[in-house]
Amino acid sequence: MKTPRFWGLEGWYTAHLCYGVIQLVFIPILVPTFIYEQTGSATQVGLAMGILGLSGLLAPLLGGLADKYCAHRAAQLIGLAAIAIAALLFAASGASFALHLIASVFLGLGSASLLMINPAFIVSGGYDAEEEASKLTVLNQVAIVGSLLAGVGLAALTEAGVSFEIRFAVMFAVPLVALIITAATNKQAASRIRVDQVEQGGSGTGGIKQIVFSRFGLILLAIFFVSIGQGIITGQFPNYMGKVFAIHAASSAMALSVSAVVSLVLLSLVGKTMAKVGGEKVWLLAVLVKVFVMLGLVVLALSSNNAAYLPLALYVAYLQGVTTVDMVQPAIAAKASRAGAGMTQGLLMFAIAGAYALGNFASGISADAFGWSSLAWLVAMVSTIALLLGLQCMRAKPIVEMHRASFNG
């Protein structure tokens, strides 16, 4: 079936619309508030959100299998199915923390699969830099539209006092519809994926050790640290805002919608800048913004100014950094790696998932041991480490340049 296109859209982008709805709104807003209400424990929220991230550690295996059997299309559909299953499990879980953990595994697996495969359809599709940046922009704008719609919808449901079961029913319907549409439209996009990257070191794909202990590995380490910070704050966002600044969960959900509107405009600028100066410089600027935003939240927590719009405005600024790094990281990884498309994005997802899990574990423990205001300190610290590692990556020569220099020599 030929993939329909409208304003640069393709039918399979519905999978990324679903990703925006689930990953950017339902996971950070609905899941932690539900678990905290059922268990009353920030540590258990952190554990569940951490398990959600840990399930993404299977991404390199899934990516490798997708490369080996040319099953990138199937991996995308499995991701959508896993999210739907997770929603059903949460709806039926009640106060059972064991079911919370099982549902988190499915949710993490589904989100990781979509985050791994959806960008791979573009960054490994053989496009030039300008077209690649343009398509990544549209893809990420679709996710933002999803988060905008979900933010408004979830805020309305929360304000109306709708039960968690109904909210999870909505969460089930979204990936189900996306699964049907994507299954009918993703065949052509999957066929464009180049399973084997251009040989960049004269040794083909090489082993995992050779891939990781390289400039690509240093990039993954920088992404790992910045993702720890994202796990710390996004996994506990509504709880953090509520405990530190007395901001209601509905207001937090609306802040995500405001962030979505800002991101729709920002991503066009990010895409154009990325095409001109490269993804790495854009990534560094985004991380720098994140550091300053977290320091701003630290100052607000210590001050007597309790105006809700100030911490929410800072968090919206932080989310622009999250949106930016999420957009450029797949392309950065694809250009630095000598592995296949699925394996490259799988290793990227492995780093992000592991960091997300560690960040969520740390957030729950830190909140219980040192207070909720400690989270901003942690995010500022790990983001600074990521910034320093990113600067080191800029000094290292790309694999392609090293290979050319060796050949010319």
CSV table of C-alpha atoms in Angstrom, one decimal:
chain,number,residue,atom,x,y,z
A,1,MET,CA,0.0,0.0,0.0
A,2,LYS,CA,1.4,3.4,-1.0
A,3,THR,CA,1.9,5.7,2.0
A,4,PRO,CA,-0.2,8.8,1.9
A,5,ARG,CA,1.5,12.1,2.4
A,6,PHE,CA,-0.1,15.4,3.5
A,7,TRP,CA,2.1,18.5,4.4
A,8,GLY,CA,5.1,16.1,4.7
A,9,LEU,CA,3.2,13.6,6.8
A,10,GLU,CA,3.1,9.9,6.2
A,11,GLY,CA,0.5,7.5,7.6
A,12,TRP,CA,3.0,5.7,9.9
A,13,TYR,CA,3.7,9.0,11.7
A,14,THR,CA,0.6,8.0,13.7
A,15,ALA,CA,2.9,5.7,15.7
A,16,HIS,CA,4.9,8.8,16.7
A,17,LEU,CA,1.7,10.7,17.5
A,18,CYS,CA,0.9,7.8,19.9
A,19,TYR,CA,4.5,8.1,21.3
A,20,GLY,CA,3.8,11.8,22.0
A,21,VAL,CA,0.5,11.1,23.7
A,22,ILE,CA,1.9,8.3,25.9
A,23,GLN,CA,5.6,9.2,26.5
A,24,LEU,CA,5.2,12.9,26.9
A,25,VAL,CA,1.9,13.1,28.9
A,26,PHE,CA,0.4,9.8,30.1
A,27,ILE,CA,3.7,8.4,31.5
A,28,PRO,CA,4.9,11.5,33.3
A,29,ILE,CA,1.4,12.6,34.6
A,30,LEU,CA,-0.9,9.6,34.9
A,31,VAL,CA,1.4,6.8,35.9
A,32,PRO,CA,3.3,8.4,38.8
A,33,THR,CA,0.2,10.0,40.3
A,34,PHE,CA,-1.8,6.7,40.0
A,35,ILE,CA,1.0,4.7,41.7
A,36,TYR,CA,1.6,7.3,44.4
A,37,GLU,CA,-2.1,7.5,45.2
A,38,GLN,CA,-2.3,3.7,45.4
A,39,THR,CA,0.9,3.1,47.4
A,40,GLY,CA,1.7,6.5,49.1
A,41,SER,CA,5.4,5.8,48.5
A,42,ALA,CA,7.7,8.0,46.4
A,43,THR,CA,10.2,5.2,46.5
A,44,GLN,CA,7.7,2.8,44.9
A,45,VAL,CA,6.9,5.4,42.3
A,46,GLY,CA,10.6,5.6,41.5
A,47,LEU,CA,10.9,1.9,41.4
A,48,ALA,CA,8.0,1.5,39.0
A,49,MET,CA,9.2,4.3,36.7
A,50,GLY,CA,12.7,2.9,36.9
A,51,ILE,CA,11.5,-0.6,35.8
A,52,LEU,CA,9.7,1.2,33.0
A,53,GLY,CA,13.1,2.5,31.9
A,54,LEU,CA,14.9,-0.8,32.5
A,55,SER,CA,12.7,-2.7,30.1
A,56,GLY,CA,14.1,-0.5,27.4
A,57,LEU,CA,17.5,-2.2,27.9
A,58,LEU,CA,16.2,-4.8,25.6
A,59,ALA,CA,16.4,-2.3,22.7
A,60,PRO,CA,19.8,-3.4,21.3
A,61,LEU,CA,18.5,-7.0,21.2
A,62,LEU,CA,15.3,-5.9,19.5
A,63,GLY,CA,17.2,-3.6,17.1
A,64,GLY,CA,19.7,-6.4,16.2
A,65,LEU,CA,16.9,-8.8,15.5
A,66,ALA,CA,15.1,-6.2,13.4
A,67,ASP,CA,18.3,-5.7,11.4
A,68,LYS,CA,18.9,-9.4,11.0
A,69,TYR,CA,15.4,-10.3,9.9
A,70,CYS,CA,14.5,-6.9,8.3
A,71,ALA,CA,11.7,-6.8,10.9
A,72,HIS,CA,11.7,-3.0,11.6
A,73,ARG,CA,8.0,-2.8,10.6
A,74,ALA,CA,7.1,-5.6,13.0
A,75,ALA,CA,9.1,-4.0,15.8
A,76,GLN,CA,7.1,-0.8,15.4
A,77,LEU,CA,3.8,-2.6,15.6
A,78,ILE,CA,4.9,-4.7,18.6
A,79,GLY,CA,5.7,-1.4,20.4
A,80,LEU,CA,2.2,-0.1,19.9
A,81,ALA,CA,0.7,-3.4,21.1
A,82,ALA,CA,2.9,-3.4,24.2
A,83,ILE,CA,1.6,0.1,25.2
A,84,ALA,CA,-2.0,-1.0,24.8
A,85,ILE,CA,-1.4,-4.1,27.0
A,86,ALA,CA,0.3,-1.9,29.7
A,87,ALA,CA,-2.8,0.4,29.8
A,88,LEU,CA,-5.1,-2.6,30.4
A,89,LEU,CA,-2.8,-3.9,33.2
A,90,PHE,CA,-2.7,-0.5,34.9
A,91,ALA,CA,-6.5,-0.3,34.7
A,92,ALA,CA,-6.9,-3.6,36.4
A,93,SER,CA,-4.1,-3.3,38.9
A,94,GLY,CA,-5.7,-1.3,41.7
A,95,ALA,CA,-3.3,-1.3,44.7
A,96,SER,CA,-1.2,-4.3,43.5
A,97,PHE,CA,2.3,-3.0,43.2
A,98,ALA,CA,3.3,-6.2,41.4
A,99,LEU,CA,0.9,-5.4,38.6
A,100,HIS,CA,2.2,-1.9,38.5
A,101,LEU,CA,5.7,-3.3,37.9
A,102,ILE,CA,4.5,-5.7,35.2
A,103,ALA,CA,2.5,-2.9,33.4
A,104,SER,CA,5.6,-0.7,33.6
A,105,VAL,CA,7.7,-3.4,31.8
A,106,PHE,CA,5.2,-3.5,28.9
A,107,LEU,CA,5.0,0.3,28.8
A,108,GLY,CA,8.7,0.7,28.8
A,109,LEU,CA,9.2,-1.9,26.1
A,110,GLY,CA,6.5,-0.3,23.9
A,111,SER,CA,7.9,3.3,24.3
A,112,ALA,CA,11.5,2.1,23.8
A,113,SER,CA,10.5,0.3,20.6
A,114,LEU,CA,8.8,3.3,19.1
A,115,LEU,CA,11.6,5.7,20.1
A,116,MET,CA,14.1,3.3,18.5
A,117,ILE,CA,12.2,2.4,15.3
A,118,ASN,CA,10.3,5.6,14.4
A,119,PRO,CA,13.4,7.9,13.9
A,120,ALA,CA,15.3,5.0,12.3
A,121,PHE,CA,12.9,5.1,9.4
A,122,ILE,CA,14.3,8.6,8.7
A,123,VAL,CA,17.9,8.7,9.9
A,124,SER,CA,18.7,5.4,8.1
A,125,GLY,CA,16.5,6.1,5.1
A,126,GLY,CA,19.3,7.4,2.9
A,127,TYR,CA,18.2,11.1,2.9
A,128,ASP,CA,20.5,14.0,2.6
A,129,ALA,CA,21.1,16.3,5.6
A,130,GLU,CA,18.5,18.9,4.7
A,131,GLU,CA,15.7,16.4,3.9
A,132,GLU,CA,16.6,14.3,7.0
A,133,ALA,CA,16.4,17.4,9.3
A,134,SER,CA,13.1,18.4,7.6
A,135,LYS,CA,11.5,14.9,8.1
A,136,LEU,CA,12.8,14.7,11.7
A,137,THR,CA,11.2,18.1,12.4
A,138,VAL,CA,7.8,17.0,11.1
A,139,LEU,CA,8.1,13.6,12.9
A,140,ASN,CA,8.8,15.3,16.2
A,141,GLN,CA,6.1,18.0,15.6
A,142,VAL,CA,3.6,15.1,15.3
A,143,ALA,CA,4.7,13.9,18.7
A,144,ILE,CA,4.3,17.3,20.1
A,145,VAL,CA,0.8,17.6,18.6
A,146,GLY,CA,0.0,14.3,20.4
A,147,SER,CA,1.3,15.7,23.7
A,148,LEU,CA,-0.7,18.9,23.2
A,149,LEU,CA,-4.0,17.0,22.6
A,150,ALA,CA,-3.2,14.5,25.5
A,151,GLY,CA,-2.2,17.3,27.9
A,152,VAL,CA,-5.5,19.2,27.4
A,153,GLY,CA,-7.5,15.9,27.4
A,154,LEU,CA,-5.9,14.5,30.5
A,155,ALA,CA,-6.1,17.8,32.4
A,156,ALA,CA,-9.9,17.9,31.6
A,157,LEU,CA,-10.4,14.3,32.7
A,158,THR,CA,-8.4,14.9,35.9
A,159,GLU,CA,-10.2,18.2,36.7
A,160,ALA,CA,-13.6,16.4,36.2
A,161,GLY,CA,-12.6,13.7,38.7
A,162,VAL,CA,-12.8,10.9,36.2
A,163,SER,CA,-11.6,7.6,37.6
A,164,PHE,CA,-8.2,6.2,36.9
A,165,GLU,CA,-9.8,3.2,35.2
A,166,ILE,CA,-11.4,5.5,32.6
A,167,ARG,CA,-8.2,7.4,32.1
A,168,PHE,CA,-6.3,4.2,31.4
A,169,ALA,CA,-9.1,3.1,29.0
A,170,VAL,CA,-8.3,6.3,27.0
A,171,MET,CA,-4.6,5.3,27.2
A,172,PHE,CA,-5.5,1.9,25.8
A,173,ALA,CA,-7.5,3.3,22.9
A,174,VAL,CA,-4.7,5.6,21.6
A,175,PRO,CA,-2.2,2.8,20.7
A,176,LEU,CA,-4.9,0.5,19.4
A,177,VAL,CA,-6.0,3.1,16.8
A,178,ALA,CA,-2.4,3.9,16.0
A,179,LEU,CA,-1.7,0.2,15.5
A,180,ILE,CA,-4.4,-0.2,12.9
A,181,ILE,CA,-3.3,2.9,10.9
A,182,THR,CA,0.4,2.2,11.2
A,183,ALA,CA,0.0,-1.5,10.1
A,184,ALA,CA,-1.6,-0.2,6.9
A,185,THR,CA,1.0,2.4,6.1
A,186,ASN,CA,4.5,1.5,7.3
A,187,LYS,CA,5.6,-1.1,4.7
A,188,GLN,CA,7.1,1.4,2.3
A,189,ALA,CA,8.9,3.4,5.1
A,190,ALA,CA,10.4,0.2,6.5
A,191,SER,CA,11.7,-0.9,3.1
A,192,ARG,CA,13.8,2.3,2.9
A,193,ILE,CA,15.9,1.4,6.0
A,194,ARG,CA,19.5,0.6,5.2
A,195,VAL,CA,20.3,-2.3,7.5
A,196,ASP,CA,24.1,-1.9,7.1
A,197,GLN,CA,25.6,1.5,7.6
A,198,VAL,CA,28.4,2.7,5.3
A,199,GLU,CA,31.6,1.1,6.5
A,200,GLN,CA,33.3,3.8,8.5
A,201,GLY,CA,36.3,2.0,9.8
A,202,GLY,CA,37.0,-0.6,7.2
A,203,SER,CA,35.6,-3.3,9.4
A,204,GLY,CA,31.9,-3.4,8.7
A,205,THR,CA,29.7,-3.5,11.7
A,206,GLY,CA,32.3,-5.0,14.1
A,207,GLY,CA,31.5,-6.3,17.6
A,208,ILE,CA,29.6,-4.5,20.3
A,209,LYS,CA,32.9,-3.8,22.2
A,210,GLN,CA,34.4,-2.2,19.1
A,211,ILE,CA,31.2,-0.1,18.6
A,212,VAL,CA,30.9,1.1,22.2
A,213,PHE,CA,34.6,1.9,22.8
A,214,SER,CA,34.7,4.6,20.2
A,215,ARG,CA,33.6,8.1,19.7
A,216,PHE,CA,30.1,6.7,19.3
A,217,GLY,CA,30.5,5.3,22.8
A,218,LEU,CA,31.5,8.7,24.2
A,219,ILE,CA,28.4,10.2,22.6
A,220,LEU,CA,26.3,7.5,24.2
A,221,LEU,CA,27.9,8.3,27.6
A,222,ALA,CA,27.0,12.0,27.3
A,223,ILE,CA,23.4,11.1,26.3
A,224,PHE,CA,23.3,8.7,29.2
A,225,PHE,CA,24.0,11.4,31.7
A,226,VAL,CA,21.6,14.0,30.2
A,227,SER,CA,18.9,11.3,30.2
A,228,ILE,CA,19.5,10.5,33.9
A,229,GLY,CA,18.4,14.1,34.6
A,230,GLN,CA,15.4,13.7,32.4
A,231,GLY,CA,14.4,10.5,34.3
A,232,ILE,CA,14.9,12.2,37.7
A,233,ILE,CA,12.6,15.1,37.0
A,234,THR,CA,10.0,13.8,34.4
A,235,GLY,CA,9.3,10.6,36.4
A,236,GLN,CA,8.3,12.7,39.4
A,237,PHE,CA,7.2,15.9,37.7
A,238,PRO,CA,3.7,16.2,39.1
A,239,ASN,CA,4.7,15.0,42.5
A,240,TYR,CA,7.7,17.4,42.5
A,241,MET,CA,5.6,20.4,41.6
A,242,GLY,CA,3.0,19.5,44.1
A,243,LYS,CA,5.3,18.9,47.0
A,244,VAL,CA,7.8,21.7,46.4
A,245,PHE,CA,5.5,24.4,44.9
A,246,ALA,CA,2.0,23.2,45.9
A,247,ILE,CA,1.0,23.0,42.2
A,248,HIS,CA,-2.0,20.7,41.4
A,249,ALA,CA,-1.6,17.9,38.9
A,250,ALA,CA,-4.1,19.4,36.5
A,251,SER,CA,-2.0,22.6,36.3
A,252,SER,CA,1.1,20.4,35.6
A,253,ALA,CA,-0.8,18.7,32.8
A,254,MET,CA,-1.7,22.1,31.3
A,255,ALA,CA,1.9,23.1,31.5
A,256,LEU,CA,2.8,20.2,29.2
A,257,SER,CA,0.2,21.5,26.8
A,258,VAL,CA,1.8,25.0,26.8
A,259,SER,CA,5.2,23.3,26.3
A,260,ALA,CA,3.8,21.5,23.3
A,261,VAL,CA,2.7,24.7,21.6
A,262,VAL,CA,6.1,26.3,22.2
A,263,SER,CA,7.8,23.1,20.9
A,264,LEU,CA,5.9,23.2,17.7
A,265,VAL,CA,7.5,26.5,16.8
A,266,LEU,CA,10.9,25.6,18.3
A,267,LEU,CA,11.3,22.4,16.3
A,268,SER,CA,11.2,24.2,13.0
A,269,LEU,CA,14.1,26.4,14.1
A,270,VAL,CA,15.9,23.3,15.5
A,271,GLY,CA,15.6,21.5,12.2
A,272,LYS,CA,16.9,24.4,10.2
A,273,THR,CA,19.8,24.9,12.6
A,274,MET,CA,20.6,21.2,12.7
A,275,ALA,CA,20.8,21.2,8.9
A,276,LYS,CA,23.3,24.1,8.9
A,277,VAL,CA,25.6,23.5,11.9
A,278,GLY,CA,25.0,19.8,12.8
A,279,GLY,CA,23.1,18.1,15.5
A,280,GLU,CA,26.0,18.0,18.1
A,281,LYS,CA,26.1,21.8,18.5
A,282,VAL,CA,22.4,22.0,18.8
A,283,TRP,CA,22.5,19.2,21.5
A,284,LEU,CA,25.1,21.1,23.5
A,285,LEU,CA,23.1,24.3,23.5
A,286,ALA,CA,20.0,22.4,24.7
A,287,VAL,CA,21.9,20.8,27.5
A,288,LEU,CA,23.3,24.1,28.6
A,289,VAL,CA,19.7,25.5,28.8
A,290,LYS,CA,18.7,22.5,31.0
A,291,VAL,CA,21.5,23.2,33.5
A,292,PHE,CA,20.4,26.9,33.9
A,293,VAL,CA,16.7,25.9,34.2
A,294,MET,CA,17.4,23.5,37.0
A,295,LEU,CA,19.5,26.0,38.9
A,296,GLY,CA,16.5,28.4,38.5
A,297,LEU,CA,14.2,25.8,40.1
A,298,VAL,CA,16.7,25.5,43.0
A,299,VAL,CA,16.6,29.2,43.6
A,300,LEU,CA,12.8,29.3,43.5
A,301,ALA,CA,12.6,26.4,46.0
A,302,LEU,CA,14.7,28.4,48.4
A,303,SER,CA,12.8,31.7,47.9
A,304,SER,CA,9.5,32.8,49.4
A,305,ASN,CA,8.0,33.4,46.0
A,306,ASN,CA,5.3,30.7,45.5
A,307,ALA,CA,3.8,31.9,42.2
A,308,ALA,CA,2.9,28.7,40.4
A,309,TYR,CA,3.7,30.1,36.9
A,310,LEU,CA,7.4,30.6,37.7
A,311,PRO,CA,8.3,27.0,38.3
A,312,LEU,CA,6.0,25.8,35.6
A,313,ALA,CA,7.5,28.3,33.2
A,314,LEU,CA,11.0,27.0,34.0
A,315,TYR,CA,9.9,23.5,33.5
A,316,VAL,CA,8.4,24.4,30.1
A,317,ALA,CA,11.8,25.8,29.2
A,318,TYR,CA,13.4,22.5,30.4
A,319,LEU,CA,11.1,20.5,28.2
A,320,GLN,CA,12.2,22.5,25.2
A,321,GLY,CA,15.7,21.1,25.9
A,322,VAL,CA,14.2,17.6,26.2
A,323,THR,CA,12.4,18.0,22.9
A,324,THR,CA,15.5,19.3,21.2
A,325,VAL,CA,17.9,16.5,22.4
A,326,ASP,CA,15.3,13.9,21.6
A,327,MET,CA,15.1,15.1,18.1
A,328,VAL,CA,18.8,15.4,17.3
A,329,GLN,CA,20.1,12.3,19.2
A,330,PRO,CA,19.0,9.7,16.6
A,331,ALA,CA,20.8,11.5,13.8
A,332,ILE,CA,23.9,12.1,16.0
A,333,ALA,CA,24.1,8.4,16.8
A,334,ALA,CA,23.5,7.3,13.2
A,335,LYS,CA,26.4,9.4,11.9
A,336,ALA,CA,28.8,8.3,14.6
A,337,SER,CA,28.0,4.5,14.6
A,338,ARG,CA,29.3,1.8,12.3
A,339,ALA,CA,26.5,-0.6,13.2
A,340,GLY,CA,23.2,-1.3,11.4
A,341,ALA,CA,20.2,1.0,11.8
A,342,GLY,CA,18.4,-1.1,14.3
A,343,MET,CA,21.4,-1.8,16.4
A,344,THR,CA,22.5,1.8,16.4
A,345,GLN,CA,19.2,3.1,17.6
A,346,GLY,CA,18.9,0.1,19.9
A,347,LEU,CA,22.2,1.1,21.6
A,348,LEU,CA,21.0,4.7,21.8
A,349,MET,CA,17.8,3.5,23.4
A,350,PHE,CA,19.8,1.2,25.8
A,351,ALA,CA,21.7,4.3,27.0
A,352,ILE,CA,18.5,6.3,27.4
A,353,ALA,CA,16.6,3.5,29.1
A,354,GLY,CA,19.3,2.7,31.5
A,355,ALA,CA,19.7,6.4,32.4
A,356,TYR,CA,15.9,6.8,32.7
A,357,ALA,CA,15.8,3.8,35.1
A,358,LEU,CA,18.7,5.1,37.2
A,359,GLY,CA,17.2,8.6,37.3
A,360,ASN,CA,13.9,7.3,38.5
A,361,PHE,CA,15.4,5.1,41.2
A,362,ALA,CA,17.5,8.1,42.3
A,363,SER,CA,14.6,10.5,42.3
A,364,GLY,CA,12.4,8.4,44.6
A,365,ILE,CA,15.2,7.7,47.1
A,366,SER,CA,16.4,11.3,47.0
A,367,ALA,CA,12.9,12.6,47.6
A,368,ASP,CA,12.3,10.4,50.6
A,369,ALA,CA,15.8,10.9,52.1
A,370,PHE,CA,16.6,14.6,51.3
A,371,GLY,CA,13.2,16.1,50.3
A,372,TRP,CA,11.6,16.8,47.0
A,373,SER,CA,13.6,20.0,46.4
A,374,SER,CA,16.8,17.9,46.1
A,375,LEU,CA,15.7,16.6,42.6
A,376,ALA,CA,16.6,19.9,40.9
A,377,TRP,CA,20.1,19.7,42.4
A,378,LEU,CA,20.6,16.2,41.0
A,379,VAL,CA,19.4,17.1,37.5
A,380,ALA,CA,21.7,20.2,37.4
A,381,MET,CA,24.6,18.0,38.4
A,382,VAL,CA,24.2,15.2,35.9
A,383,SER,CA,23.3,17.6,33.1
A,384,THR,CA,26.6,19.5,33.8
A,385,ILE,CA,28.5,16.2,33.5
A,386,ALA,CA,26.7,15.5,30.2
A,387,LEU,CA,27.7,19.0,28.9
A,388,LEU,CA,31.4,18.3,29.7
A,389,LEU,CA,31.3,14.9,27.9
A,390,GLY,CA,29.5,16.5,25.0
A,391,LEU,CA,32.3,19.1,24.6
A,392,GLN,CA,34.8,16.3,24.7
A,393,CYS,CA,32.9,14.6,21.8
A,394,MET,CA,33.2,17.8,19.8
A,395,ARG,CA,37.0,17.6,20.1
A,396,ALA,CA,37.2,14.0,18.9
A,397,LYS,CA,37.2,13.5,15.2
A,398,PRO,CA,34.2,11.7,13.7
A,399,ILE,CA,34.8,8.1,12.5
A,400,VAL,CA,34.3,9.1,8.9
A,401,GLU,CA,37.0,11.8,9.1
A,402,MET,CA,39.5,9.4,10.9
A,403,HIS,CA,39.0,6.8,8.2
A,404,ARG,CA,39.5,9.3,5.4
A,405,ALA,CA,42.7,10.6,7.1
A,406,SER,CA,44.0,7.1,7.5
A,407,PHE,CA,43.2,6.3,3.8
A,408,ASN,CA,44.8,9.4,2.5
A,409,GLY,CA,47.9,8.7,4.6
